[in-house]
mmCIF file of C-alpha atoms in Angstrom:
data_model
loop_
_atom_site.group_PDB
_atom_site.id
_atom_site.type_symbol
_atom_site.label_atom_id
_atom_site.label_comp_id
_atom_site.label_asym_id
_atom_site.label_seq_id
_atom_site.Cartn_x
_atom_site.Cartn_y
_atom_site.Cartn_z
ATOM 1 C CA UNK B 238 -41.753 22.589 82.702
ATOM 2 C CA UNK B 239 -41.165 24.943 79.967
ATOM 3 C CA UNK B 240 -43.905 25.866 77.566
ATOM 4 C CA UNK B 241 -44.022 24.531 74.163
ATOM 5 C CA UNK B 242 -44.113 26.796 71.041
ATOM 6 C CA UNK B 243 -47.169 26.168 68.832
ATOM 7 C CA UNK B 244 -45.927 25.432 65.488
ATOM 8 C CA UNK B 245 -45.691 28.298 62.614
ATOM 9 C CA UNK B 246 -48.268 27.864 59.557
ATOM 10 C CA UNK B 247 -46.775 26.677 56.703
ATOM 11 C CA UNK B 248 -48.543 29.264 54.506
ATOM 12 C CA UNK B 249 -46.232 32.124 57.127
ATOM 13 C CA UNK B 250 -42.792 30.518 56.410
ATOM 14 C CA UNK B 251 -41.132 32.341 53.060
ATOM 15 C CA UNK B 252 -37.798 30.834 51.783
ATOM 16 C CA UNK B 253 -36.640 32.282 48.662
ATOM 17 C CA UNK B 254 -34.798 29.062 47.255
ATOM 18 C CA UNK B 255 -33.936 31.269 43.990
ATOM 19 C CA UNK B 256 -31.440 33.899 46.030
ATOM 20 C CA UNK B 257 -27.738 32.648 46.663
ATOM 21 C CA UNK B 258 -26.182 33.899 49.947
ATOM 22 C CA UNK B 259 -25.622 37.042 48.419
ATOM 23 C CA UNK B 260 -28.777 37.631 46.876
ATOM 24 C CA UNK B 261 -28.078 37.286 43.782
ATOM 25 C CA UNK B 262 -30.976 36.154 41.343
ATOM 26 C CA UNK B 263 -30.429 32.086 40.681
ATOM 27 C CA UNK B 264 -34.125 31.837 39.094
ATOM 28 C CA UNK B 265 -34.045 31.454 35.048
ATOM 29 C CA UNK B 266 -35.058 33.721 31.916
ATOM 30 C CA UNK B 267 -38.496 31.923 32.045
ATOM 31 C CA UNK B 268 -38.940 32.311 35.969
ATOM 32 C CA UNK B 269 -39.681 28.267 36.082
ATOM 33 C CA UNK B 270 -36.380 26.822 37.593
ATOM 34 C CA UNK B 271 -32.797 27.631 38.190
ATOM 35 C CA UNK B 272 -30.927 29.227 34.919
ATOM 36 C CA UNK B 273 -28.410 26.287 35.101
ATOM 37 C CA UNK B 274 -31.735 24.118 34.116
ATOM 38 C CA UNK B 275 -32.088 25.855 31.364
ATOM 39 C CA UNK B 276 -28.665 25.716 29.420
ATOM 40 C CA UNK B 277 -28.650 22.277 29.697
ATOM 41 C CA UNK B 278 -30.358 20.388 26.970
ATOM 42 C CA UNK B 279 -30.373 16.659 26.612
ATOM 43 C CA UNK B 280 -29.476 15.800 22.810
ATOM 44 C CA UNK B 281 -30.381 12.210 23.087
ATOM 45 C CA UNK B 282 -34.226 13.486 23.503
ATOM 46 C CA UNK B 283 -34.530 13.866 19.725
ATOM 47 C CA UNK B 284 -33.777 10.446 18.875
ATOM 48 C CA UNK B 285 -36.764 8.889 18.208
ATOM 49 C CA UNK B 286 -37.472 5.326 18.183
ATOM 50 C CA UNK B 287 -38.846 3.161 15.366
ATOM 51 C CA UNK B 288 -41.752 0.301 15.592
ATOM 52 C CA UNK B 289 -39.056 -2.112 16.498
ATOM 53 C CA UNK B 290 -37.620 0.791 19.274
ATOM 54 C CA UNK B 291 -34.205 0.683 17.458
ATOM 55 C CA UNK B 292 -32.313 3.878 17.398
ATOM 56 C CA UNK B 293 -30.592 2.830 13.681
ATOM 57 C CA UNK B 294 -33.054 4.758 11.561
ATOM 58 C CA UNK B 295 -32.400 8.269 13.814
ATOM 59 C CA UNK B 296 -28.942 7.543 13.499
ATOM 60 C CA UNK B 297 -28.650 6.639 9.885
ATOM 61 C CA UNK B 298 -30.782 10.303 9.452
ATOM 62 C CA UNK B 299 -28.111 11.965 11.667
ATOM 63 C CA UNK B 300 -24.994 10.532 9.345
ATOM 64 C CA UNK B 301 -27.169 11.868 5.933
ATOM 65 C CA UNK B 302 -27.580 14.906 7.307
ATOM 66 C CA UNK B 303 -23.836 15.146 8.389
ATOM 67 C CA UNK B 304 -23.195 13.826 4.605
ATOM 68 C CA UNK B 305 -25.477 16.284 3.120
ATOM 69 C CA UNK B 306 -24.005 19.095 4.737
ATOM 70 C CA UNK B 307 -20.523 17.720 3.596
ATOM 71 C CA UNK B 308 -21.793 18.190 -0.238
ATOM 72 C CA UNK B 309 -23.001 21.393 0.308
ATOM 73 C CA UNK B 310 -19.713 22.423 0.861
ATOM 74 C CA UNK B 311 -17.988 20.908 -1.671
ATOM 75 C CA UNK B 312 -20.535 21.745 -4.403
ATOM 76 C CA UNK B 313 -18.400 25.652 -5.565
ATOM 77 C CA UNK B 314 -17.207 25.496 -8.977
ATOM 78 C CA UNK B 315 -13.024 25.306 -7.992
ATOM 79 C CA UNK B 316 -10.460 23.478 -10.312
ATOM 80 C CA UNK B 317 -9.096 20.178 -8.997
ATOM 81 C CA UNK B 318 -6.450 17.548 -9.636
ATOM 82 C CA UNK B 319 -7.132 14.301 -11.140
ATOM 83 C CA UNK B 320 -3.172 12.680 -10.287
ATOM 84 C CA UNK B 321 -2.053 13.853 -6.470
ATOM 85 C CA UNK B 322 1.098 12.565 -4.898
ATOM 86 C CA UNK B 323 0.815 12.675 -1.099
ATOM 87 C CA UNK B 324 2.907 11.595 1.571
ATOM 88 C CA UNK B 325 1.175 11.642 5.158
ATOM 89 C CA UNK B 326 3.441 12.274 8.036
ATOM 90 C CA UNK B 327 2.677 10.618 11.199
ATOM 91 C CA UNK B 328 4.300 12.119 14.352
ATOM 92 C CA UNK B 329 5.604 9.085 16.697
ATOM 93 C CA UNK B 330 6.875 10.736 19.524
ATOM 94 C CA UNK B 331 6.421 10.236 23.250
ATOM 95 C CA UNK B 332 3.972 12.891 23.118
ATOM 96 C CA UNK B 333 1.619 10.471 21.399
ATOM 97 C CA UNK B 334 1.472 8.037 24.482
ATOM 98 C CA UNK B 335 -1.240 10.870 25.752
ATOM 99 C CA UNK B 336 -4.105 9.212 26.598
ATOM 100 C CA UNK B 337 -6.810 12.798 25.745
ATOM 101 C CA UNK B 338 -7.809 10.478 22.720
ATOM 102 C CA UNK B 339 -9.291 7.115 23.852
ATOM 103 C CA UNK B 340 -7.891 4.547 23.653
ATOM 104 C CA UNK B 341 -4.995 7.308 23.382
ATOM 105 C CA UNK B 342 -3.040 9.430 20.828
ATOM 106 C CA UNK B 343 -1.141 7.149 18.936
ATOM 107 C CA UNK B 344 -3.972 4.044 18.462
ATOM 108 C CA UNK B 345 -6.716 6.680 17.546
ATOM 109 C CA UNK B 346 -4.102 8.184 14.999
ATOM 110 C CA UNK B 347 -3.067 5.273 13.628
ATOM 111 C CA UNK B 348 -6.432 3.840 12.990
ATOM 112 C CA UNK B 349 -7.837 6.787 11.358
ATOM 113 C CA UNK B 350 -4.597 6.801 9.322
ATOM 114 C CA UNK B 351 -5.951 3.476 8.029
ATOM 115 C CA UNK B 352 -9.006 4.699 7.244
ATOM 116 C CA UNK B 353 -8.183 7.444 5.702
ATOM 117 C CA UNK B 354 -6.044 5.682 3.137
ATOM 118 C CA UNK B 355 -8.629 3.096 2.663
ATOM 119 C CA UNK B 356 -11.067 6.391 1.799
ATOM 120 C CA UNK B 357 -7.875 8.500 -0.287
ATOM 121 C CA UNK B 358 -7.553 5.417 -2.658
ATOM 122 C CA UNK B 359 -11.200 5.104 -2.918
ATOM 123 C CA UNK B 360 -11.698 8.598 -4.002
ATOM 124 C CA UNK B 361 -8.116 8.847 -5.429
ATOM 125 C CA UNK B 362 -7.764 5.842 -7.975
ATOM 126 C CA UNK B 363 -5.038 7.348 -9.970
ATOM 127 C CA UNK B 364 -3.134 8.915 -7.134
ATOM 128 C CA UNK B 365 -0.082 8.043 -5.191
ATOM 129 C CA UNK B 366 0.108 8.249 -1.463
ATOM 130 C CA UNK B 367 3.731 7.388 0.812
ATOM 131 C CA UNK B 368 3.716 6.907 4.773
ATOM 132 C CA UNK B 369 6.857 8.928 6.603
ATOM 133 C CA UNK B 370 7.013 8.833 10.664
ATOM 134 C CA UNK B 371 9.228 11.048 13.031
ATOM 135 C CA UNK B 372 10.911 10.415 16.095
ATOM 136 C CA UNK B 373 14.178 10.365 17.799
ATOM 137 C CA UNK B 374 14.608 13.331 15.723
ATOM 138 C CA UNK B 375 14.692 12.059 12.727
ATOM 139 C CA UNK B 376 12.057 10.830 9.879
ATOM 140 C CA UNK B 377 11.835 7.621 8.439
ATOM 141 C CA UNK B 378 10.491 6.693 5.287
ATOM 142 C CA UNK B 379 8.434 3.622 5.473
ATOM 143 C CA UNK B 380 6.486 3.230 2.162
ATOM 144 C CA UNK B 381 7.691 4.803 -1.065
ATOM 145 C CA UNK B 382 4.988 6.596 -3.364
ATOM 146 C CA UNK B 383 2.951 3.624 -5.004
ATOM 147 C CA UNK B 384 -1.009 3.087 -5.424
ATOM 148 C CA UNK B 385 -1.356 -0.220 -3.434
ATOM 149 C CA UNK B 386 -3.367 0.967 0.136
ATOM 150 C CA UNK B 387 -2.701 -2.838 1.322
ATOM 151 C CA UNK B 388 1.029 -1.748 1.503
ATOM 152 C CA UNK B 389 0.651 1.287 3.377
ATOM 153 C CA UNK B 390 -1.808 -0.454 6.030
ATOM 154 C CA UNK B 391 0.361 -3.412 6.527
ATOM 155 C CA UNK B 392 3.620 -0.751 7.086
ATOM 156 C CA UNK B 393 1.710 1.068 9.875
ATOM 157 C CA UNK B 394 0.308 -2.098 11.343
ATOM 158 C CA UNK B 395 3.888 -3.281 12.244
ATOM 159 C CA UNK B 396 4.859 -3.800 15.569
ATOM 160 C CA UNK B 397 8.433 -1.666 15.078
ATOM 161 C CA UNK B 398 6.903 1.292 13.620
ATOM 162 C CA UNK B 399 4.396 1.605 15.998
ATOM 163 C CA UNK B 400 6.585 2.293 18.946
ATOM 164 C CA UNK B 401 6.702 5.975 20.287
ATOM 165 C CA UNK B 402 9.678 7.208 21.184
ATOM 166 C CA UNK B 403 11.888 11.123 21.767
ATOM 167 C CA UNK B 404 11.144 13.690 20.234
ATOM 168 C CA UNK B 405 9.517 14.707 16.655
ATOM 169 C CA UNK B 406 11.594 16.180 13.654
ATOM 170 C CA UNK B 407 9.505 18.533 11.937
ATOM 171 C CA UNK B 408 12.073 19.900 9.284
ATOM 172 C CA UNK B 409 13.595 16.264 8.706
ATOM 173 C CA UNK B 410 9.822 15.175 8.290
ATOM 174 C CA UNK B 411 9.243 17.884 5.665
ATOM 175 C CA UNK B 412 12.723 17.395 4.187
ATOM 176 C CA UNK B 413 12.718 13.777 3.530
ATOM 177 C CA UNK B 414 8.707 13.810 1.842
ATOM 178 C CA UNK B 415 10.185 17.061 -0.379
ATOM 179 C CA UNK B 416 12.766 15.199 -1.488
ATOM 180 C CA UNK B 417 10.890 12.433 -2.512
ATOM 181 C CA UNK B 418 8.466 14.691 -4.338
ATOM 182 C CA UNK B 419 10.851 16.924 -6.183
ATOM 183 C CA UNK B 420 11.067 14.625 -9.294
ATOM 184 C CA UNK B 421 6.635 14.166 -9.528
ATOM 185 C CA UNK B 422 5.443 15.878 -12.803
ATOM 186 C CA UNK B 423 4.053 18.909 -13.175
ATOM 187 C CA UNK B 424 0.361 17.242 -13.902
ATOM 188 C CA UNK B 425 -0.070 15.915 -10.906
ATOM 189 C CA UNK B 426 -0.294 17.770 -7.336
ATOM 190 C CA UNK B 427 2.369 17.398 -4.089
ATOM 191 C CA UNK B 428 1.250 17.074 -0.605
ATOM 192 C CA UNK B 429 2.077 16.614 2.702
ATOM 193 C CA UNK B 430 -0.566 15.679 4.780
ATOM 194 C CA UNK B 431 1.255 15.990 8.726
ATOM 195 C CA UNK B 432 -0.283 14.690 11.925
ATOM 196 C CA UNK B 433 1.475 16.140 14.665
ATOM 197 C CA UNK B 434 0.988 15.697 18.622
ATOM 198 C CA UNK B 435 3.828 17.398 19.979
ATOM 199 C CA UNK B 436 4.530 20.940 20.861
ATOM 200 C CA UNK B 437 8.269 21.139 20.310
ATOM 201 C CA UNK B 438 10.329 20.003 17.061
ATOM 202 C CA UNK B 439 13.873 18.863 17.139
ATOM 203 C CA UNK B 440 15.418 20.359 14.071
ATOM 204 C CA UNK B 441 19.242 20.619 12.634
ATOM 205 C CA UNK B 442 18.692 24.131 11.015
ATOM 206 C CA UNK B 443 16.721 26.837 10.141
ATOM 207 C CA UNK B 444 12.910 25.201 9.369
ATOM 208 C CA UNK B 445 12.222 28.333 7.400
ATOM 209 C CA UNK B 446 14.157 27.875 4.968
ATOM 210 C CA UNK B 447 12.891 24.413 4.391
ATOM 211 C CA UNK B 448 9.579 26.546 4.015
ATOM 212 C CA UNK B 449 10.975 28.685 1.377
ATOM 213 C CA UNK B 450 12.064 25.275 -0.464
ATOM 214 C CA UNK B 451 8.382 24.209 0.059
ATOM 215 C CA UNK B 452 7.232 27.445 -1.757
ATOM 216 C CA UNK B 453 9.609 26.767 -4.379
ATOM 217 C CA UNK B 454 8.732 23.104 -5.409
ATOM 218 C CA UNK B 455 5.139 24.132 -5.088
ATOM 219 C CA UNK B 456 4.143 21.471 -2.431
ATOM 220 C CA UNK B 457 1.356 21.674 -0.069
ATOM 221 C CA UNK B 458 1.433 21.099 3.524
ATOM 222 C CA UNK B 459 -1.698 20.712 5.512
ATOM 223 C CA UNK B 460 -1.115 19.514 8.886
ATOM 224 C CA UNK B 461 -3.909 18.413 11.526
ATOM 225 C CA UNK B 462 -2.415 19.242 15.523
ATOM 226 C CA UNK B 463 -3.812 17.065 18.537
ATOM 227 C CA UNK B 464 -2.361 19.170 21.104
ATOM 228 C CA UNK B 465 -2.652 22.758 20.697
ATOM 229 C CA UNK B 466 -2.321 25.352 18.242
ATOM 230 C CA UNK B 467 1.475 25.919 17.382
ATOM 231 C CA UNK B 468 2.963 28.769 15.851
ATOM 232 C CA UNK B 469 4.892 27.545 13.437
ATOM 233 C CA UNK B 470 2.476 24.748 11.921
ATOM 234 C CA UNK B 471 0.467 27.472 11.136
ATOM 235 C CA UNK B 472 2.801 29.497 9.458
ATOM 236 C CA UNK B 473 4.165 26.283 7.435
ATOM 237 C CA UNK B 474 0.235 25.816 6.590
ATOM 238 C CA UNK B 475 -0.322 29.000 5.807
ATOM 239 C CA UNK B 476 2.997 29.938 3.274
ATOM 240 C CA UNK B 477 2.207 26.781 1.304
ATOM 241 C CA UNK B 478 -1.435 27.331 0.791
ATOM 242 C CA UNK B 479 -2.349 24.357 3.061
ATOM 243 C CA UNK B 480 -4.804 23.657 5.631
ATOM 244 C CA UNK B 481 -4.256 23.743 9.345
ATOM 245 C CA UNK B 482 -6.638 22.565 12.563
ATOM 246 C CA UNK B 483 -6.643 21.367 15.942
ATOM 247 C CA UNK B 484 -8.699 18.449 17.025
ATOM 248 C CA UNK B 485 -11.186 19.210 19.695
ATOM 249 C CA UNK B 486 -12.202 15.067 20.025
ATOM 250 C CA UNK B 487 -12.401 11.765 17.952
ATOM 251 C CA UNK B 488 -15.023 12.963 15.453
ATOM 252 C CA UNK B 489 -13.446 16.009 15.183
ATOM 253 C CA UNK B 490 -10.057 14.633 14.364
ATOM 254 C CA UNK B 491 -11.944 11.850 11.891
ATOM 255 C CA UNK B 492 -14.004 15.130 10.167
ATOM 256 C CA UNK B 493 -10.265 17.234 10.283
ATOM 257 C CA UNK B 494 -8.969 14.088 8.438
ATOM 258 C CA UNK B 495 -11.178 13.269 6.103
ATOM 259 C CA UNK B 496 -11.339 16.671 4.639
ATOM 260 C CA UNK B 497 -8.417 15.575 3.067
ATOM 261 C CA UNK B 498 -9.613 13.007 1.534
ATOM 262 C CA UNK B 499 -11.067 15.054 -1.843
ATOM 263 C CA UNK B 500 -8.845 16.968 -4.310
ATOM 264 C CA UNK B 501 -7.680 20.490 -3.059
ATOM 265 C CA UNK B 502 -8.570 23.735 -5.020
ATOM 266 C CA UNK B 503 -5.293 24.090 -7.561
ATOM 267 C CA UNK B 504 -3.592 27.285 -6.902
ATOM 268 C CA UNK B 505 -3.718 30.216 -9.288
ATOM 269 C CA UNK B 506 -0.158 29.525 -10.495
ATOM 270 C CA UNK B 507 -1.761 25.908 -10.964
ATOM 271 C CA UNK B 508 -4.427 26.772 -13.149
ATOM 272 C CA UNK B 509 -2.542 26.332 -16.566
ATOM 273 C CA UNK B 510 -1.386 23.071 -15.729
ATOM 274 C CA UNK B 511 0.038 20.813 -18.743
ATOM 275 C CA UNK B 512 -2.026 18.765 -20.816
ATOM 276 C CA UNK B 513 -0.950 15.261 -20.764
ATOM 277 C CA UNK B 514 -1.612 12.677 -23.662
ATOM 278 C CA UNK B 515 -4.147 9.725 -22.724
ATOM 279 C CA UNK B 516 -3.328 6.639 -24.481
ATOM 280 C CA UNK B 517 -6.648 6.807 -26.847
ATOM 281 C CA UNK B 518 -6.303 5.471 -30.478
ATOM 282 C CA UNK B 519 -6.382 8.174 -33.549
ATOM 283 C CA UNK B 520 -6.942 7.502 -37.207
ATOM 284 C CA UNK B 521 -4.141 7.661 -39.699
ATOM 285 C CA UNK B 522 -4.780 7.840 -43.489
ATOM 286 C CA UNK B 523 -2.383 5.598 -45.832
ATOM 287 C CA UNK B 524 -1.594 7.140 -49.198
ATOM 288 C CA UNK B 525 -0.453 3.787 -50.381
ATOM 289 C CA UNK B 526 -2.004 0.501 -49.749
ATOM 290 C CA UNK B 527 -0.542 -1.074 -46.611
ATOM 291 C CA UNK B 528 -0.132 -3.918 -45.231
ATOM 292 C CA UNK B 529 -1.998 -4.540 -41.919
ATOM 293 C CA UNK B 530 -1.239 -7.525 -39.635
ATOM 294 C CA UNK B 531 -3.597 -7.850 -36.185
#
C-alpha cells in the first residue's frame, strides 16, 4: 500500500483571494473587501424607523426635502405670467405600447397627464389649458382651450382616445395647437407642452418652417421625450425658448412634468407686456345733482 501524505498546516497554505487570474488587484481603496463592496451602498439604510417602526415620518422628511429643494430653485427674481394658454400634446403612437415605463408608456403618460392638469389648474386659476393627440399622422384636437380640468380628464379617460396607433405627426401636432393659439391676447402667454415617445415624425412638409411660424407668433414649445434624445425636438425647444428633457424613469418623467406646472420666465421681448384693465370700481364726481338708483 501506498503511503499517505500528512496533511499541510493550515497556517503554510497562502491563497490570495484578492488577485483575479491575471493578477490584477480585486482588493478595495480601504484594503477591507473587494472594491465592488465598496461602490455599492444600500439607500434604504438611512431610513430610520419611528416608535411605532413605520417608515412614514422618513419618508414624509424625504418628500420636504425634495420640496425644499424645489423652492430653492424657483426663489430668482424672473418676471412671470399671470394668464397662460397651453395646449399639451400627447403622442399616441405605437411607440407608446413600450412597456420601459411600468405599467408601460402610454398608462404612465396618461396618468401623469391627469395629474398634471389637476396640479396646472391648481397653480394656474386664471389660465387656459387644451388636450391635442397624434397618430396615424395626423393630430386631433380633443378639448378646446377652456378652464374646466374635469373636461380635460374625462377627454383623456375615454376609451377611443386612448388607443395607440401608426405613427406620430409632429408638424400637424404643432400646426393644429398654433392655430388655435394665434387669436390669444397679447397678456397672456402660448404654450405647447409635447410628450413625445417616438423617434420618427410623419410630416407633410418642411417642419422648419412651422418653427419659423412658432418664432413668429411667439409660442413656446417645451417638449418632455421618453425615448431618446432627438435632434429635432431639441432644436424646436431650443428656437422657441422652451424646455427640452428625456426621462430617465417614473419620477423622473413626474419631476420633468411637473416643472411645467409654474409660470415660465417671460422672454425679453415679453417684458413690456400690455396692461390690461381689472374690473375694479373708480369714483366719478357729478357737477350736477344726479339721480342715483341701486
Amino acid at each position: 500500500m501506498a503511503a499517505r501524505r500528512p496533511p499541510v498546516p493550515a497556517e503554510d497554505v497562502e491563497i490570495n483571494i484578492m488577485d483575479d487570474d491575471d493578477g490584477n488587484q480585486l482588493r478595495g481603496a480601504s484594503g477591507q473587501g473587494y472594491s465592488w463592496e465598496e461602490e455599492y451602498k444600500r439607500s434604504w439604510d438611512v431610513l430610520q424607523e419611528d416608535e411605532q417602526g413605520s417608515l412614514q415620518g422618513a419618508v414624509a422628511s424625504i418628500q420636504q426635502q425634495l420640496k425644499r429643494r424645489r423652492l430653492y430653485r424657483d426663489s430668482a427674481t424672473v418676471q412671470r405670467g399671470i394668464i397662460r394658454h397651453v395646449y399639451l400634446g400627447i403622442d399616441m403612437s405605437s411607440a407608446m405600447v413600450e412597456l420601459d415605463l411600468k405599467p408601460s408608456r402610454l398608462e404612465c403618460t396618461l396618468t401623469l397627464a391627469e395629474q398634471f392638469i389637476n396640479e396646472y389648474f391648481d397653480q394656474n386659476p386664471l389660465s387656459q389649458l387644451g388636450v391635442v393627440l397624434t397618430r396615424r399622422g395626423v393630430a386631433e384636437k380633443i378639448t378646446e382651450l377652456s378652464g374646466n380640468p374635469t373636461e380635460h380628464i374625462e377627454a383623456i379617460r375615454k376609451k377611443d382616445n386612448r388607443l395607440p396607433d401608426g405613427e406620430p405627426s409632429l408638424q400637424n401636432l404643432l400646426d393644429l395647437a398654433r392655430t388655435s393659439l394665434h387669436h390669444v391676447p397679447s397678456h397672456g402667454s402660448r404654450e405647447i407642452l409635447v410628450l413625445y415617445g417616438s423617434l420618427t415624425t410623419c410630416d407633410p412638409g418642411n417642419i422648419l418652417d412651422t418653427i419659423s411660424q412658432l418664432k413668429e407668433d411667439t409660442i413656446r414649445v417645451s417638449m418632455i421625450g421618453l425615448s431618446a434624445e432627438v435632434q429635432i425636438c431639441r432644436t424646436i425647444c431650443k428656437e422657441t425658448n422652451g424646455s427640452y428633457g428625456v426621462v430617465l424613469n417614473e419620477p423622473h418623467y413626474k419631476d420633468l412634468l411637473f416643472e411645467n406646472v409654474p409660470p415660465p420666465p417671460l422672454a425679453v421681448a415679453k417684458s413690456n407686456s400690455n396692461l390690461i384693465r381689472m374690473g375694479f370700481p373708480g369714483s366719478k364726481v357729478f357737477e350736477h345733482v344726479a339721480l342715483c338708483a341701486w
